[in-house]
Tab-separated table of C-alpha atoms in Angstrom:
chain	number	residue	atom	x	y	z
A	246	SER	CA	-21.123	50.804	-38.950
A	247	VAL	CA	-18.128	52.887	-40.094
A	248	GLU	CA	-19.569	56.081	-38.584
A	249	LEU	CA	-19.642	54.290	-35.205
A	250	ILE	CA	-15.819	54.368	-35.018
A	251	SER	CA	-14.841	56.550	-32.054
A	252	PRO	CA	-11.826	58.791	-32.775
A	253	ASP	CA	-11.465	59.295	-29.008
A	254	ILE	CA	-10.341	55.678	-28.652
A	255	ALA	CA	-8.296	55.315	-31.840
A	256	GLY	CA	-8.260	58.250	-34.231
A	257	ARG	CA	-5.191	57.762	-36.413
A	258	ALA	CA	-5.889	57.195	-40.113
A	259	TYR	CA	-4.233	53.758	-40.233
A	260	GLN	CA	-6.107	52.604	-37.088
A	261	ILE	CA	-9.413	53.649	-38.656
A	262	GLN	CA	-8.404	51.906	-41.897
A	263	ALA	CA	-7.625	48.684	-39.986
A	264	ILE	CA	-11.055	48.791	-38.302
A	265	ARG	CA	-12.807	49.527	-41.614
A	266	THR	CA	-11.008	46.613	-43.275
A	267	VAL	CA	-12.311	44.232	-40.605
A	268	LEU	CA	-15.847	45.690	-40.717
A	269	GLU	CA	-15.965	45.350	-44.506
A	270	GLY	CA	-14.737	41.757	-44.163
A	271	ILE	CA	-17.463	40.937	-41.621
A	272	GLU	CA	-20.082	42.455	-43.935
A	273	ALA	CA	-18.734	40.160	-46.661
A	274	ASN	CA	-19.178	37.184	-44.249
A	275	ARG	CA	-15.499	36.715	-43.465
A	276	ARG	CA	-14.883	35.349	-39.974
A	277	LYS	CA	-11.089	35.438	-39.549
A	278	PHE	CA	-8.639	38.332	-39.710
A	279	LEU	CA	-4.923	38.825	-39.064
A	280	LEU	CA	-3.725	42.369	-38.328
A	281	VAL	CA	0.023	43.057	-38.398
A	282	MET	CA	0.915	46.358	-36.731
A	283	ALA	CA	4.310	47.488	-35.458
A	284	THR	CA	4.971	47.815	-31.720
A	285	GLY	CA	4.051	51.278	-30.475
A	286	THR	CA	1.418	52.025	-33.128
A	287	GLY	CA	-1.539	51.611	-30.763
A	288	ASN	CA	-2.614	48.030	-31.465
A	289	THR	CA	-4.573	47.702	-28.226
A	290	ARG	CA	-6.376	51.031	-28.684
A	291	MET	CA	-7.291	50.065	-32.244
A	292	CYS	CA	-8.599	46.757	-30.905
A	293	LEU	CA	-10.683	48.499	-28.236
A	294	SER	CA	-12.195	50.776	-30.842
A	295	LEU	CA	-13.081	47.759	-32.961
A	296	VAL	CA	-14.720	46.043	-29.950
A	297	ASP	CA	-16.619	49.275	-29.244
A	298	VAL	CA	-17.960	49.393	-32.830
A	299	LEU	CA	-18.963	45.725	-32.859
A	300	MET	CA	-20.739	46.059	-29.500
A	301	ARG	CA	-22.671	49.145	-30.560
A	302	ALA	CA	-23.507	47.673	-33.965
A	303	ARG	CA	-24.863	44.587	-32.124
A	304	TRP	CA	-22.394	42.324	-33.936
A	305	GLY	CA	-20.902	41.158	-30.669
A	306	GLN	CA	-21.961	41.102	-27.037
A	307	ARG	CA	-19.251	38.900	-25.521
A	308	VAL	CA	-15.534	39.152	-26.253
A	309	LEU	CA	-12.625	36.859	-25.389
A	310	PHE	CA	-9.255	38.622	-25.335
A	311	LEU	CA	-6.380	36.104	-25.352
A	312	VAL	CA	-3.016	37.288	-24.073
A	313	ASP	CA	0.487	35.865	-23.992
A	314	ARG	CA	1.142	36.401	-20.273
A	315	ILE	CA	-0.923	37.373	-17.258
A	316	GLU	CA	1.013	40.683	-16.941
A	317	LEU	CA	-0.240	41.636	-20.411
A	318	GLY	CA	-3.724	40.636	-19.296
A	319	LYS	CA	-3.546	43.106	-16.403
A	320	GLN	CA	-2.405	45.867	-18.770
A	321	ALA	CA	-5.202	45.019	-21.219
A	322	GLN	CA	-7.824	45.129	-18.466
A	323	GLU	CA	-6.618	48.551	-17.316
A	324	THR	CA	-6.928	49.842	-20.889
A	325	PHE	CA	-10.387	48.289	-21.323
A	326	ASN	CA	-11.504	49.887	-18.055
A	327	ASP	CA	-10.151	53.283	-19.161
A	328	TYR	CA	-11.861	53.367	-22.554
A	329	LEU	CA	-14.779	50.926	-22.406
A	330	LYS	CA	-16.186	51.529	-18.939
A	331	GLU	CA	-19.703	50.538	-19.996
A	332	TYR	CA	-18.598	46.965	-20.800
A	333	PRO	CA	-17.520	45.049	-17.660
A	334	SER	CA	-14.317	43.037	-18.066
A	335	GLU	CA	-12.901	40.161	-16.044
A	336	LEU	CA	-9.362	38.817	-15.941
A	337	LEU	CA	-9.554	35.036	-15.654
A	338	TYR	CA	-6.810	33.470	-13.534
A	339	GLY	CA	-8.362	30.053	-12.950
A	340	GLY	CA	-11.643	28.680	-11.688
A	341	ARG	CA	-15.041	29.615	-13.011
A	342	LEU	CA	-16.235	33.069	-14.005
A	343	LYS	CA	-17.225	35.092	-10.951
A	344	ARG	CA	-19.752	37.234	-12.809
A	345	GLU	CA	-21.279	37.819	-16.200
A	346	SER	CA	-18.839	40.015	-18.104
A	347	SER	CA	-18.911	41.439	-21.612
A	348	ILE	CA	-15.134	41.022	-21.953
A	349	ILE	CA	-13.145	38.057	-20.641
A	350	ILE	CA	-9.333	38.370	-20.642
A	351	GLY	CA	-7.191	35.283	-20.174
A	352	THR	CA	-4.018	33.459	-21.153
A	353	LEU	CA	-4.184	30.641	-23.650
A	354	PRO	CA	-3.483	27.822	-21.119
A	355	THR	CA	-6.136	29.193	-18.722
A	356	ILE	CA	-8.848	29.371	-21.392
A	357	TYR	CA	-7.824	25.978	-22.821
A	358	SER	CA	-8.132	24.366	-19.384
A	359	GLN	CA	-11.640	25.815	-18.996
A	360	LEU	CA	-13.173	25.185	-22.414
A	361	GLN	CA	-15.770	22.894	-20.807
A	362	ASN	CA	-17.116	25.907	-18.872
A	363	PHE	CA	-18.087	27.696	-22.103
A	364	THR	CA	-20.423	26.743	-24.917
A	365	SER	CA	-18.928	26.990	-28.405
A	366	GLY	CA	-21.164	30.003	-29.070
A	367	TYR	CA	-20.435	31.791	-25.783
A	368	PHE	CA	-18.211	34.423	-27.399
A	369	ASP	CA	-19.109	36.484	-30.460
A	370	LEU	CA	-15.554	37.746	-30.889
A	371	VAL	CA	-12.183	36.144	-30.034
A	372	ILE	CA	-9.135	38.411	-30.209
A	373	SER	CA	-5.641	37.012	-29.808
A	374	ASP	CA	-2.882	39.464	-28.905
A	375	GLU	CA	0.524	38.375	-30.264
A	376	ALA	CA	-1.062	35.408	-32.022
A	377	HIS	CA	2.163	33.974	-33.435
A	378	ARG	CA	3.796	33.293	-30.052
A	379	SER	CA	1.271	30.816	-28.728
A	380	ILE	CA	1.633	27.060	-28.356
A	381	TYR	CA	0.236	25.991	-31.706
A	382	HIS	CA	-1.869	22.933	-30.803
A	383	LEU	CA	-3.454	24.690	-27.806
A	384	TYR	CA	-4.080	27.756	-29.891
A	385	LYS	CA	-5.710	25.809	-32.698
A	386	SER	CA	-7.915	23.941	-30.193
A	387	VAL	CA	-9.191	27.173	-28.644
A	388	LEU	CA	-9.747	28.923	-31.979
A	389	THR	CA	-11.595	26.013	-33.575
A	390	TYR	CA	-13.702	25.419	-30.440
A	391	PHE	CA	-15.362	28.831	-30.472
A	392	ASP	CA	-17.792	29.738	-33.230
A	393	ALA	CA	-16.927	33.419	-33.322
A	394	ILE	CA	-15.329	36.182	-35.358
A	395	LYS	CA	-11.587	35.665	-34.802
A	396	ILE	CA	-8.973	38.398	-34.938
A	397	GLY	CA	-5.243	37.805	-34.592
A	398	LEU	CA	-3.179	40.822	-33.608
A	399	THR	CA	0.604	40.856	-33.856
A	400	ALA	CA	3.539	43.242	-34.037
A	401	THR	CA	5.777	40.650	-35.697
A	402	PRO	CA	6.748	41.634	-39.277
A	403	SER	CA	4.873	39.570	-41.891
A	404	MET	CA	7.967	37.708	-43.057
A	405	TYR	CA	8.514	36.246	-39.569
A	406	ILE	CA	4.988	34.902	-39.038
A	407	ASP	CA	4.798	31.163	-39.631
A	408	ARG	CA	2.543	29.493	-42.146
A	409	ASN	CA	0.411	27.911	-39.395
A	410	THR	CA	-0.615	31.321	-38.078
A	411	TYR	CA	-1.595	32.524	-41.554
A	412	GLN	CA	-3.603	29.364	-42.165
A	413	LEU	CA	-5.426	29.663	-38.832
A	414	PHE	CA	-6.708	33.064	-39.913
A	415	ASP	CA	-7.396	32.069	-43.548
A	416	CYS	CA	-4.645	34.417	-44.708
A	417	TRP	CA	-2.408	31.939	-46.523
A	418	ASP	CA	-2.225	32.287	-50.313
A	419	GLU	CA	-1.742	28.713	-51.612
A	420	LYS	CA	-1.029	29.833	-55.154
A	421	GLU	CA	1.659	32.349	-54.142
A	422	GLN	CA	2.754	30.266	-51.137
A	423	LYS	CA	2.879	33.322	-48.923
A	424	GLY	CA	0.960	34.926	-46.090
A	425	ARG	CA	-1.299	37.884	-46.782
A	426	PRO	CA	-2.402	39.680	-43.599
A	427	THR	CA	-5.831	41.303	-43.575
A	428	PHE	CA	-4.141	44.603	-42.717
A	429	LYS	CA	-0.520	45.650	-42.267
A	430	TYR	CA	1.120	48.751	-40.813
A	431	GLY	CA	4.841	48.306	-40.346
A	432	LEU	CA	7.750	49.940	-38.598
A	433	ARG	CA	8.806	51.793	-41.757
A	434	GLU	CA	5.375	53.391	-42.232
A	435	GLY	CA	5.216	54.308	-38.531
A	436	ILE	CA	8.576	56.098	-38.686
A	437	LYS	CA	7.826	57.763	-42.031
A	438	GLU	CA	4.483	59.130	-40.781
A	439	GLY	CA	5.988	60.312	-37.489
A	440	PHE	CA	4.136	57.981	-35.116
A	441	LEU	CA	7.312	56.093	-34.216
A	442	ALA	CA	10.767	57.448	-33.493
A	443	GLY	CA	13.518	56.702	-35.984
A	444	TYR	CA	16.493	54.748	-34.751
A	445	ASP	CA	20.285	54.760	-34.851
A	446	ILE	CA	22.418	51.638	-34.694
A	447	ILE	CA	25.114	51.766	-32.019
A	448	ARG	CA	27.652	48.960	-31.870
A	449	ILE	CA	28.594	47.798	-28.388
A	450	ASP	CA	31.571	45.511	-28.959
A	451	THR	CA	32.676	43.517	-25.960
A	452	LYS	CA	35.623	41.157	-26.208
A	453	VAL	CA	33.311	38.217	-25.436
A	454	SER	CA	30.819	39.285	-28.142
A	455	LEU	CA	33.554	39.406	-30.777
A	456	GLU	CA	35.753	36.470	-29.836
A	457	GLY	CA	33.634	34.099	-27.776
A	458	ILE	CA	34.920	32.652	-24.512
A	459	LYS	CA	36.815	29.691	-23.125
A	460	TYR	CA	35.322	28.340	-19.889
A	461	GLU	CA	36.162	25.078	-18.099
A	462	GLU	CA	38.137	23.926	-21.152
A	463	GLU	CA	35.110	24.471	-23.436
A	464	ASP	CA	35.187	26.938	-26.344
A	465	TYR	CA	32.018	29.006	-26.740
A	466	HIS	CA	31.289	31.057	-29.866
A	467	PRO	CA	29.672	34.537	-29.789
A	468	GLU	CA	26.347	33.049	-31.011
A	469	ASP	CA	26.313	30.785	-27.912
A	470	LEU	CA	25.957	33.832	-25.654
A	471	GLU	CA	22.715	33.694	-23.637
A	472	ARG	CA	21.711	30.515	-25.456
A	473	VAL	CA	24.382	28.157	-24.089
A	474	ILE	CA	26.401	30.346	-21.734
A	475	ASN	CA	25.666	33.487	-19.747
A	476	VAL	CA	28.289	36.167	-18.982
A	477	PRO	CA	26.818	38.625	-16.439
A	478	ALA	CA	29.702	41.124	-16.793
A	479	ARG	CA	28.914	41.491	-20.501
A	480	ASN	CA	25.258	42.291	-19.809
A	481	LYS	CA	26.271	44.812	-17.156
A	482	GLN	CA	28.594	46.457	-19.704
A	483	ILE	CA	25.833	46.574	-22.346
A	484	VAL	CA	23.458	48.358	-19.929
A	485	ARG	CA	26.192	50.822	-18.948
A	486	ALA	CA	26.980	51.521	-22.616
A	487	TYR	CA	23.259	52.109	-23.283
A	488	LYS	CA	23.117	54.660	-20.462
A	489	GLU	CA	26.250	56.448	-21.705
A	490	GLU	CA	24.811	56.735	-25.231
A	491	GLU	CA	21.428	57.895	-23.923
A	492	GLU	CA	23.060	60.643	-21.834
A	493	LYS	CA	24.740	62.075	-24.962
A	494	ARG	CA	21.406	62.547	-26.755
A	495	GLN	CA	19.661	65.880	-27.095
A	496	PRO	CA	17.251	67.113	-25.931
A	497	LYS	CA	17.718	65.666	-22.448
A	498	LYS	CA	14.561	63.728	-21.568
A	499	HIS	CA	13.404	60.277	-20.599
A	500	ARG	CA	12.480	58.236	-23.674
A	501	LYS	CA	10.514	55.015	-24.019
A	502	ALA	CA	12.750	52.141	-25.063
A	503	ILE	CA	12.190	48.506	-26.030
A	504	ILE	CA	15.050	46.162	-25.124
A	505	PHE	CA	15.184	42.873	-27.036
A	506	ALA	CA	16.714	39.930	-25.163
A	507	VAL	CA	17.632	36.428	-26.329
A	508	THR	CA	15.743	34.491	-23.632
A	509	GLN	CA	13.481	35.164	-20.645
A	510	LYS	CA	16.465	34.584	-18.333
A	511	HIS	CA	18.554	37.059	-20.341
A	512	ALA	CA	15.734	39.624	-20.097
A	513	GLY	CA	15.652	39.113	-16.322
A	514	GLN	CA	19.386	39.737	-16.004
A	515	LEU	CA	19.244	42.873	-18.166
A	516	THR	CA	16.333	44.090	-16.014
A	517	TYR	CA	18.474	43.601	-12.903
A	518	TYR	CA	21.306	45.717	-14.318
A	519	PHE	CA	18.935	48.384	-15.669
A	520	ASN	CA	17.432	48.676	-12.186
A	521	GLN	CA	20.935	49.161	-10.778
A	522	GLU	CA	21.762	51.867	-13.340
A	523	TYR	CA	18.333	53.568	-13.081
A	524	PRO	CA	17.179	53.117	-9.441
A	525	GLU	CA	15.023	56.252	-9.813
A	526	PHE	CA	12.613	54.322	-12.064
A	527	LYS	CA	11.878	51.847	-9.238
A	528	GLY	CA	11.828	48.743	-11.434
């Protein structure tokens, strides 16, 4: 089955190694796998290549791809359609399946609400993207319901994945009391091997960030920002400072960037100010 791996879908050495690790595990009758790969290292492409191998090796004919949010489901479907045209995919929003599809993509709550529409053996392979984020009891219910090969995919560093996630994928070492992913490719390796850009730390010190704030006779500490209290002017200043730093960099070009926010609301506000600073990117 190893020679079935298509380098056109995922050809980097570590992606091929991740696929081989899973294939060897399946041959040894393992049914659960947890793959930890840093953001930007081609997790989805690696996953597609694995699905492609399993389909062609007749180890799987129907795949369930669980996603965190419907937006990620749309992205996943576009990628499936680009690279696996011969396997029809359907994004499940609600209601019954409209057609027989090789690949079903859905959010955890949607699939959970429709378990009665599937037999336990309906899927041969269940893949969960960003496994650690999901609502645990729902997640466990879906995973245990389906009798399938189960693969958890996450970009979260190993040390931040909770014990429950490791146990769900049979990757918890009781003796050592630590999680052992099936395969791991971290940020450090990605930078060292040139697949990810290195990074610089730039401090953006606002008065509020350093000293906290007094508002309506209440004292708020810096760690309360975006958790307890929101200061729009600070977020606007952070976005402006980002743009100023970016404009100093050479060579001049548009770079991909990941912005980490504290909450969904915080992310929304940062998005608003980024759209004001970069109207040419049209949201």
